Amino acid sequence: MGRSPRNATLRRFAGALLALALGATACTPPSTDDTDGAAGGSSGDAITLARFASCDAFAAEVQRRALVDVSPYGLESPAFATGATDAVALEAGDAGAAPTAGQDFSGTNVQEEGVDEPDVVKTDGRFVYSVADGVLRIVDVRGARPEVAAILRASDGVPRELLLHGTRLLLLGDDAKAPPPPPGADPQLSEPADVGVLPLPPLAVRTRMWAVDVGAPSDPRITSTMAVDGTLVTSRAVDGTARIVLRSTPLPEALVMPGGGAPDAERAVAINRQRIRDAAAAEWLPHATVDDAPPEPLVTCTAVHRSSQGAGTGIVSVLSVELDRPELATDRVDAVLGAAETVYADRDSLYVTTSRWPQILPVEPLPVEPLPVEPVPVEPVPVEPVPVEPVPVEPVPGEPV
């Protein structure tokens, strides 16, 4: 990672990421003492961050957290595993980006001047770039009437939003391809022979990004793609550098679920606990596939930070992308072991926060003295027989009586 002023955002991110609070945000700079082991508690509401010193330390902490949440179905509550509800960034302000000198058009509504936000529509004053239904459309607005200059469809995913910088677009959306197995995955672990258990289906939530050259708007070209494990939270761009915030919950490939009753559930828990202990550090990291290269970990173990508060095995990753470069790469990533719900950025800092829900203690039932219950005498009700008159049968003519 560079250390120029415009790249200060990602370095400051380490001191601002994962600010946990109820109704307020509090954080302190990360510890520079990169020691092994889990982060301890801190006084008050201050949150501290520190990087893991080694992959062994990272794996030990993730395994400790996973063993707390282990269940017959993998982990009890993996953060954001279902993808049912996306995290949201703070809403844009009412004022849009004001035109600059010599510019007669405005940009997308933003919260902070100079901090661009993704949208479904962007313009450079000559062309309008939009994504809808997974299709990029480029419209020429220089003439008296707008005209469609080009349409670009991605066969490997569904673009949802975009960032624009000069003649470069960055499209962000959903991946449409099944994730390949991580390198070195043991196929025997994905098909356990244990009676009564089944392989746990893998989580296939992935985000895809497309770098697009629109130097010739009538002939846009995809110059690079990247697929990343996890869900896109949001992104921000400052001076041509985009920060992509992603959340993921990597799990070992070998976890199982019960195939039947209670004995199978007990067997599944025992197997899952052992396989969590056996999982290598790389299995707990999100993976990324750039263009046609094999999948590799998105972030290294020692680039992951741990918080003095928090739980779960989810990982929040921040990927930095230079928008004027035609290639996408994973060489500038930082991460925190935790969750992400809200993102805010200014020109110097990026804040990623999540909620710390209050612990609700179980309520003890009040003692209630049983009241004596007197039996109620029940008199039998006499039942009188109902007389039944015989029904006369009329003979049918022509038949013997």
Short mmCIF file of C-alpha atoms in Angstrom, two decimals:
data_model
loop_
_atom_site.label_atom_id
_atom_site.label_comp_id
_atom_site.label_asym_id
_atom_site.label_seq_id
_atom_site.Cartn_x
_atom_site.Cartn_y
_atom_site.Cartn_z
CA MET A 1 0.00 0.00 0.00
CA GLY A 2 1.26 3.46 -0.84
CA ARG A 3 1.79 6.09 1.77
CA SER A 4 0.88 9.18 -0.26
CA PRO A 5 -1.67 11.60 1.28
CA ARG A 6 -4.47 10.36 -0.96
CA ASN A 7 -3.84 6.82 0.23
CA ALA A 8 -4.10 7.80 3.89
CA THR A 9 -7.70 6.62 4.00
CA LEU A 10 -6.89 2.92 4.16
CA ARG A 11 -4.23 3.38 6.79
CA ARG A 12 -6.63 5.41 8.92
CA PHE A 13 -9.26 2.77 8.37
CA ALA A 14 -7.42 0.55 10.84
CA GLY A 15 -8.05 3.08 13.56
CA ALA A 16 -11.67 3.72 12.67
CA LEU A 17 -13.00 0.34 11.55
CA LEU A 18 -15.43 -1.65 13.64
CA ALA A 19 -16.54 1.12 15.98
CA LEU A 20 -19.02 -0.77 18.14
CA ALA A 21 -21.59 1.17 20.14
CA LEU A 22 -25.25 1.65 20.90
CA GLY A 23 -26.23 5.06 19.67
CA ALA A 24 -22.65 6.31 19.56
CA THR A 25 -19.33 5.52 17.91
CA ALA A 26 -16.11 5.23 19.82
CA CYS A 27 -12.74 4.03 18.63
CA THR A 28 -9.06 4.32 19.33
CA PRO A 29 -6.00 3.75 17.13
CA PRO A 30 -4.90 0.14 16.69
CA SER A 31 -2.20 -1.34 18.81
CA THR A 32 1.23 -1.48 17.19
CA ASP A 33 2.20 -4.36 19.46
CA ASP A 34 1.42 -7.23 17.10
CA THR A 35 1.47 -10.09 19.59
CA ASP A 36 -0.04 -13.51 19.23
CA GLY A 37 -3.31 -14.46 20.86
CA ALA A 38 -6.73 -12.92 21.14
CA ALA A 39 -7.30 -9.33 22.04
CA GLY A 40 -8.35 -8.79 25.58
CA GLY A 41 -11.06 -6.58 26.92
CA SER A 42 -10.68 -2.86 27.30
CA SER A 43 -11.91 -0.39 29.83
CA GLY A 44 -15.01 1.64 29.14
CA ASP A 45 -16.40 1.74 25.61
CA ALA A 46 -13.06 2.26 23.82
CA ILE A 47 -12.43 -0.17 20.98
CA THR A 48 -8.87 -1.15 20.10
CA LEU A 49 -7.58 -2.96 17.03
CA ALA A 50 -4.41 -4.96 16.49
CA ARG A 51 -3.14 -7.04 13.61
CA PHE A 52 -2.52 -10.74 13.99
CA ALA A 53 1.20 -11.45 14.13
CA SER A 54 0.95 -14.81 12.36
CA CYS A 55 -1.42 -17.22 10.65
CA ASP A 56 -1.25 -19.46 13.70
CA ALA A 57 -2.52 -16.64 15.91
CA PHE A 58 -5.28 -15.81 13.42
CA ALA A 59 -6.40 -19.44 13.13
CA ALA A 60 -6.38 -19.91 16.92
CA GLU A 61 -8.64 -16.88 17.48
CA VAL A 62 -11.08 -17.81 14.72
CA GLN A 63 -11.26 -21.39 15.98
CA ARG A 64 -11.91 -20.15 19.51
CA ARG A 65 -14.82 -18.03 18.27
CA ALA A 66 -16.16 -20.78 16.02
CA LEU A 67 -16.17 -23.36 18.82
CA VAL A 68 -18.41 -21.02 20.81
CA ASP A 69 -20.98 -20.92 17.98
CA VAL A 70 -20.68 -24.49 16.70
CA SER A 71 -23.96 -26.32 16.12
CA PRO A 72 -25.21 -29.41 14.26
CA TYR A 73 -25.53 -27.14 11.21
CA GLY A 74 -22.07 -25.60 11.20
CA LEU A 75 -22.02 -22.32 13.08
CA GLU A 76 -25.03 -21.15 15.08
CA SER A 77 -25.14 -17.63 13.70
CA PRO A 78 -22.49 -16.88 11.09
CA ALA A 79 -22.49 -13.14 10.48
CA PHE A 80 -24.37 -12.28 7.28
CA ALA A 81 -24.12 -15.83 5.97
CA THR A 82 -27.58 -15.82 4.42
CA GLY A 83 -27.32 -12.47 2.72
CA ALA A 84 -30.99 -11.87 3.50
CA THR A 85 -30.44 -8.24 4.40
CA ASP A 86 -27.70 -6.11 2.94
CA ALA A 87 -25.86 -3.65 5.14
CA VAL A 88 -26.54 -0.05 4.15
CA ALA A 89 -24.34 2.96 3.90
CA LEU A 90 -25.47 6.25 5.39
CA GLU A 91 -28.00 7.94 3.14
CA ALA A 92 -26.76 10.57 0.74
CA GLY A 93 -27.38 14.18 1.68
CA ASP A 94 -29.88 16.43 -0.03
CA ALA A 95 -27.29 18.43 -1.92
CA GLY A 96 -25.61 16.97 -4.99
CA ALA A 97 -22.02 17.50 -5.99
CA ALA A 98 -21.83 21.10 -7.15
CA PRO A 99 -20.48 21.86 -10.64
CA THR A 100 -16.87 22.95 -10.70
CA ALA A 101 -15.44 25.81 -12.75
CA GLY A 102 -16.01 25.21 -16.45
CA GLN A 103 -18.49 22.39 -15.75
CA ASP A 104 -22.19 22.78 -16.46
CA PHE A 105 -23.43 19.53 -14.93
CA SER A 106 -23.57 18.12 -11.42
CA GLY A 107 -22.61 14.70 -10.13
CA THR A 108 -24.31 12.14 -7.93
CA ASN A 109 -25.65 13.22 -4.55
CA VAL A 110 -22.95 12.67 -1.97
CA GLN A 111 -22.48 13.06 1.78
CA GLU A 112 -19.01 14.62 1.63
CA GLU A 113 -17.57 16.93 -1.00
CA GLY A 114 -14.85 15.12 -2.92
CA VAL A 115 -15.99 11.66 -1.83
CA ASP A 116 -17.80 9.90 -4.67
CA GLU A 117 -20.40 7.23 -4.00
CA PRO A 118 -21.67 4.41 -6.21
CA ASP A 119 -24.93 4.91 -8.06
CA VAL A 120 -26.95 3.39 -10.88
CA VAL A 121 -26.32 6.49 -13.05
CA LYS A 122 -23.18 8.58 -13.65
CA THR A 123 -22.34 11.25 -16.22
CA ASP A 124 -19.32 13.14 -17.49
CA GLY A 125 -21.46 15.83 -19.13
CA ARG A 126 -21.22 14.21 -22.58
CA PHE A 127 -22.41 10.68 -21.90
CA VAL A 128 -24.70 9.13 -19.29
CA TYR A 129 -23.69 5.73 -17.94
CA SER A 130 -26.38 3.63 -16.25
CA VAL A 131 -26.91 0.08 -15.03
CA ALA A 132 -30.37 -1.48 -14.92
CA ASP A 133 -31.40 -5.14 -15.01
CA GLY A 134 -27.72 -6.07 -15.04
CA VAL A 135 -27.03 -4.15 -18.28
CA LEU A 136 -24.72 -1.16 -18.80
CA ARG A 137 -26.16 1.48 -21.15
CA ILE A 138 -24.21 4.44 -22.47
CA VAL A 139 -26.29 7.35 -23.76
CA ASP A 140 -24.87 10.22 -25.82
CA VAL A 141 -26.41 13.49 -24.56
CA ARG A 142 -24.36 15.91 -26.65
CA GLY A 143 -26.97 16.38 -29.34
CA ALA A 144 -30.47 17.76 -29.35
CA ARG A 145 -31.86 14.34 -28.48
CA PRO A 146 -30.21 11.62 -26.35
CA GLU A 147 -29.05 8.59 -28.33
CA VAL A 148 -27.95 5.18 -27.10
CA ALA A 149 -24.25 4.86 -27.91
CA ALA A 150 -23.65 1.33 -26.61
CA ILE A 151 -25.08 -1.51 -24.53
CA LEU A 152 -22.83 -3.88 -22.58
CA ARG A 153 -23.99 -7.13 -21.00
CA ALA A 154 -21.84 -9.14 -18.61
CA SER A 155 -22.15 -12.91 -18.99
CA ASP A 156 -20.52 -13.70 -15.64
CA GLY A 157 -22.68 -11.67 -13.27
CA VAL A 158 -25.19 -8.89 -12.71
CA PRO A 159 -23.86 -5.32 -12.32
CA ARG A 160 -25.85 -3.31 -9.76
CA GLU A 161 -24.03 0.04 -9.47
CA LEU A 162 -21.02 1.90 -10.79
CA LEU A 163 -18.25 4.41 -10.16
CA LEU A 164 -16.89 6.70 -12.88
CA HIS A 165 -13.39 8.20 -13.10
CA GLY A 166 -12.34 9.82 -16.35
CA THR A 167 -12.70 7.19 -19.07
CA ARG A 168 -12.88 4.29 -16.60
CA LEU A 169 -15.91 2.65 -15.04
CA LEU A 170 -15.96 0.25 -12.12
CA LEU A 171 -19.11 -1.86 -12.10
CA LEU A 172 -20.07 -3.66 -8.88
CA GLY A 173 -22.66 -6.40 -8.52
CA ASP A 174 -23.37 -10.08 -8.04
CA ASP A 175 -21.35 -12.99 -9.34
CA ALA A 176 -23.20 -15.55 -11.45
CA LYS A 177 -20.62 -18.34 -11.39
CA ALA A 178 -20.32 -21.10 -8.82
CA PRO A 179 -17.21 -20.51 -6.71
CA PRO A 180 -14.39 -22.95 -7.47
CA PRO A 181 -13.08 -25.10 -4.59
CA PRO A 182 -10.14 -23.52 -2.79
CA PRO A 183 -6.71 -24.87 -3.74
CA GLY A 184 -5.82 -28.04 -1.86
CA ALA A 185 -9.39 -28.81 -0.73
CA ASP A 186 -9.70 -32.47 0.23
CA PRO A 187 -12.72 -33.97 -1.61
CA GLN A 188 -13.02 -36.65 1.08
CA LEU A 189 -13.83 -33.99 3.65
CA SER A 190 -16.73 -32.69 1.55
CA GLU A 191 -18.32 -36.15 1.43
CA PRO A 192 -18.06 -37.54 4.96
CA ALA A 193 -18.58 -41.26 5.27
CA ASP A 194 -20.01 -40.93 8.78
CA VAL A 195 -23.44 -42.53 9.03
CA GLY A 196 -26.24 -40.09 9.79
CA VAL A 197 -24.56 -36.85 8.64
CA LEU A 198 -24.48 -34.96 5.34
CA PRO A 199 -22.08 -32.37 3.91
CA LEU A 200 -23.09 -28.81 4.77
CA PRO A 201 -23.85 -26.95 1.50
CA PRO A 202 -21.20 -24.30 0.82
CA LEU A 203 -22.09 -20.62 1.02
CA ALA A 204 -21.95 -19.30 -2.52
CA VAL A 205 -22.43 -15.55 -1.94
CA ARG A 206 -19.89 -13.67 -4.06
CA THR A 207 -19.42 -10.12 -5.32
CA ARG A 208 -18.14 -9.41 -8.82
CA MET A 209 -16.40 -6.28 -10.12
CA TRP A 210 -15.76 -5.23 -13.71
CA ALA A 211 -13.20 -2.63 -14.86
CA VAL A 212 -14.54 -1.05 -18.06
CA ASP A 213 -12.71 1.21 -20.50
CA VAL A 214 -15.12 3.79 -21.97
CA GLY A 215 -12.50 5.85 -23.81
CA ALA A 216 -14.54 5.01 -26.90
CA PRO A 217 -18.09 5.23 -25.48
CA SER A 218 -19.58 3.48 -28.50
CA ASP A 219 -17.26 0.52 -27.93
CA PRO A 220 -16.88 -0.10 -24.15
CA ARG A 221 -14.41 -2.86 -23.22
CA ILE A 222 -14.17 -4.94 -20.04
CA THR A 223 -10.46 -4.93 -19.21
CA SER A 224 -10.51 -6.95 -15.97
CA THR A 225 -12.88 -8.76 -13.61
CA MET A 226 -12.72 -9.93 -10.03
CA ALA A 227 -14.98 -12.23 -8.01
CA VAL A 228 -14.73 -12.06 -4.22
CA ASP A 229 -16.31 -14.21 -1.51
CA GLY A 230 -18.92 -12.27 0.43
CA THR A 231 -21.40 -9.46 0.05
CA LEU A 232 -20.74 -5.90 -1.08
CA VAL A 233 -21.48 -3.41 1.69
CA THR A 234 -20.68 -0.24 -0.28
CA SER A 235 -17.79 1.69 -1.79
CA ARG A 236 -16.33 5.19 -1.75
CA ALA A 237 -13.90 6.91 -4.12
CA VAL A 238 -11.47 9.77 -3.43
CA ASP A 239 -9.13 11.21 -6.07
CA GLY A 240 -9.51 8.14 -8.28
CA THR A 241 -8.97 5.56 -5.54
CA ALA A 242 -12.00 3.42 -4.68
CA ARG A 243 -12.41 1.67 -1.33
CA ILE A 244 -14.61 -1.42 -1.69
CA VAL A 245 -16.09 -2.65 1.61
CA LEU A 246 -17.06 -6.34 1.68
CA ARG A 247 -18.32 -8.67 4.39
CA SER A 248 -17.92 -12.44 4.39
CA THR A 249 -18.13 -15.47 6.65
CA PRO A 250 -15.69 -18.09 5.39
CA LEU A 251 -16.27 -21.60 6.71
CA PRO A 252 -14.24 -24.83 6.51
CA GLU A 253 -15.29 -26.96 3.56
CA ALA A 254 -15.75 -30.08 5.69
CA LEU A 255 -18.57 -29.04 8.05
CA VAL A 256 -21.61 -31.32 8.21
CA MET A 257 -25.26 -31.35 9.22
CA PRO A 258 -27.43 -34.13 10.66
CA GLY A 259 -29.30 -36.42 8.32
CA GLY A 260 -31.91 -37.56 10.82
CA GLY A 261 -32.74 -37.46 14.54
CA ALA A 262 -31.06 -36.46 17.79
CA PRO A 263 -28.19 -39.01 17.67
CA ASP A 264 -27.25 -37.65 14.23
CA ALA A 265 -27.29 -34.09 15.59
CA GLU A 266 -24.92 -35.04 18.40
CA ARG A 267 -22.63 -36.78 15.91
CA ALA A 268 -22.70 -33.70 13.61
CA VAL A 269 -21.68 -31.39 16.48
CA ALA A 270 -18.77 -33.65 17.40
CA ILE A 271 -17.59 -33.82 13.78
CA ASN A 272 -17.92 -30.06 13.31
CA ARG A 273 -15.95 -29.32 16.46
CA GLN A 274 -13.10 -31.55 15.31
CA ARG A 275 -13.05 -30.13 11.80
CA ILE A 276 -13.02 -26.58 13.14
CA ARG A 277 -9.93 -27.51 15.15
CA ASP A 278 -8.32 -29.09 12.07
CA ALA A 279 -9.11 -26.22 9.67
CA ALA A 280 -6.11 -24.36 8.25
CA ALA A 281 -5.90 -20.58 8.48
CA ALA A 282 -6.60 -20.13 4.74
CA GLU A 283 -10.01 -21.78 5.13
CA TRP A 284 -11.13 -18.90 7.36
CA LEU A 285 -10.13 -16.23 4.81
CA PRO A 286 -12.26 -14.91 1.92
CA HIS A 287 -10.93 -15.83 -1.51
CA ALA A 288 -10.84 -13.85 -4.74
CA THR A 289 -10.53 -14.79 -8.40
CA VAL A 290 -8.98 -12.18 -10.72
CA ASP A 291 -9.72 -12.72 -14.41
CA ASP A 292 -8.82 -16.37 -15.21
CA ALA A 293 -6.34 -16.92 -12.39
CA PRO A 294 -6.99 -19.59 -9.71
CA PRO A 295 -8.67 -18.39 -6.49
CA GLU A 296 -6.35 -16.96 -3.85
CA PRO A 297 -6.98 -15.54 -0.36
CA LEU A 298 -8.23 -11.96 -0.68
CA VAL A 299 -6.24 -10.91 2.37
CA THR A 300 -3.31 -12.38 4.28
CA CYS A 301 -3.62 -13.51 7.90
CA THR A 302 -1.32 -10.72 9.14
CA ALA A 303 -3.38 -8.05 7.34
CA VAL A 304 -6.44 -8.99 9.43
CA HIS A 305 -7.07 -6.93 12.57
CA ARG A 306 -8.78 -8.17 15.71
CA SER A 307 -10.96 -6.03 17.92
CA SER A 308 -10.90 -5.85 21.68
CA GLN A 309 -14.67 -6.40 21.49
CA GLY A 310 -16.78 -8.50 19.18
CA ALA A 311 -17.43 -12.11 18.32
CA GLY A 312 -18.14 -14.33 15.36
CA THR A 313 -16.00 -15.43 12.45
CA GLY A 314 -17.15 -12.83 9.92
CA ILE A 315 -14.51 -10.73 8.16
CA VAL A 316 -14.87 -7.15 6.92
CA SER A 317 -12.46 -6.46 4.05
CA VAL A 318 -11.56 -3.12 2.46
CA LEU A 319 -10.10 -3.47 -1.04
CA SER A 320 -8.41 -0.44 -2.62
CA VAL A 321 -8.71 -0.08 -6.39
CA GLU A 322 -7.04 2.56 -8.58
CA LEU A 323 -9.81 3.47 -11.00
CA ASP A 324 -7.47 4.67 -13.75
CA ARG A 325 -5.77 1.24 -13.94
CA PRO A 326 -7.18 -1.29 -16.42
CA GLU A 327 -6.32 -4.28 -14.18
CA LEU A 328 -7.98 -5.24 -10.91
CA ALA A 329 -5.72 -6.62 -8.19
CA THR A 330 -5.82 -7.76 -4.56
CA ASP A 331 -2.48 -6.26 -3.48
CA ARG A 332 -4.06 -3.57 -1.27
CA VAL A 333 -6.48 -5.07 1.24
CA ASP A 334 -6.99 -4.62 4.97
CA ALA A 335 -9.52 -6.50 7.07
CA VAL A 336 -11.05 -6.83 10.53
CA LEU A 337 -12.50 -9.91 12.20
CA GLY A 338 -16.03 -8.65 12.78
CA ALA A 339 -19.23 -7.41 11.13
CA ALA A 340 -20.25 -4.38 9.05
CA GLU A 341 -23.50 -2.48 8.86
CA THR A 342 -22.85 1.20 8.17
CA VAL A 343 -20.13 3.00 6.23
CA TYR A 344 -19.18 6.66 6.32
CA ALA A 345 -16.21 8.32 4.64
CA ASP A 346 -14.61 11.71 4.30
CA ARG A 347 -11.49 12.59 2.32
CA ASP A 348 -9.16 11.35 5.06
CA SER A 349 -10.93 8.49 6.84
CA LEU A 350 -13.23 5.56 6.29
CA TYR A 351 -15.54 4.43 9.11
CA VAL A 352 -17.20 1.02 9.17
CA THR A 353 -19.49 0.37 12.11
CA THR A 354 -21.75 -2.29 13.52
CA SER A 355 -24.19 -2.42 16.42
CA ARG A 356 -23.48 -3.91 19.79
CA TRP A 357 -26.82 -5.22 20.97
CA PRO A 358 -27.47 -5.09 24.72
CA GLN A 359 -27.33 -8.39 26.52
CA ILE A 360 -30.76 -9.29 27.85
CA LEU A 361 -30.53 -11.48 30.90
CA PRO A 362 -33.14 -14.20 31.36
CA VAL A 363 -36.01 -13.25 33.64
CA GLU A 364 -36.51 -15.56 36.59
CA PRO A 365 -40.16 -16.50 37.07
CA LEU A 366 -41.79 -15.24 40.26
CA PRO A 367 -42.65 -17.94 42.78
CA VAL A 368 -46.37 -18.68 42.78
CA GLU A 369 -48.00 -20.57 45.64
CA PRO A 370 -50.44 -23.18 44.32
CA LEU A 371 -54.01 -22.56 45.42
CA PRO A 372 -56.08 -25.43 46.84
CA VAL A 373 -58.63 -26.65 44.37
CA GLU A 374 -61.88 -27.98 45.80
CA PRO A 375 -63.47 -30.70 43.71
CA VAL A 376 -66.84 -29.72 42.27
CA PRO A 377 -69.51 -32.42 42.80
CA VAL A 378 -71.16 -33.44 39.58
CA GLU A 379 -74.63 -34.98 39.72
CA PRO A 380 -75.24 -37.61 37.07
CA VAL A 381 -77.89 -36.58 34.57
CA PRO A 382 -80.56 -39.29 34.08
CA VAL A 383 -81.07 -40.23 30.47
CA GLU A 384 -84.66 -41.18 29.54
CA PRO A 385 -84.99 -43.63 26.63
CA VAL A 386 -86.72 -42.14 23.61
CA PRO A 387 -89.56 -44.34 22.25
CA VAL A 388 -89.15 -45.20 18.59
CA GLU A 389 -92.25 -45.97 16.54
CA PRO A 390 -91.82 -48.73 13.93
CA VAL A 391 -92.01 -47.48 10.36
CA PRO A 392 -94.64 -49.36 8.33
CA VAL A 393 -93.33 -50.92 5.16
CA GLU A 394 -95.65 -50.73 2.12
CA PRO A 395 -95.56 -53.84 -0.11
CA VAL A 396 -94.26 -53.32 -3.66
CA PRO A 397 -96.86 -54.31 -6.25
CA GLY A 398 -95.95 -57.46 -8.22
CA GLU A 399 -93.63 -58.87 -5.60
CA PRO A 400 -94.49 -61.69 -3.17
CA VAL A 401 -95.15 -60.65 0.39
#
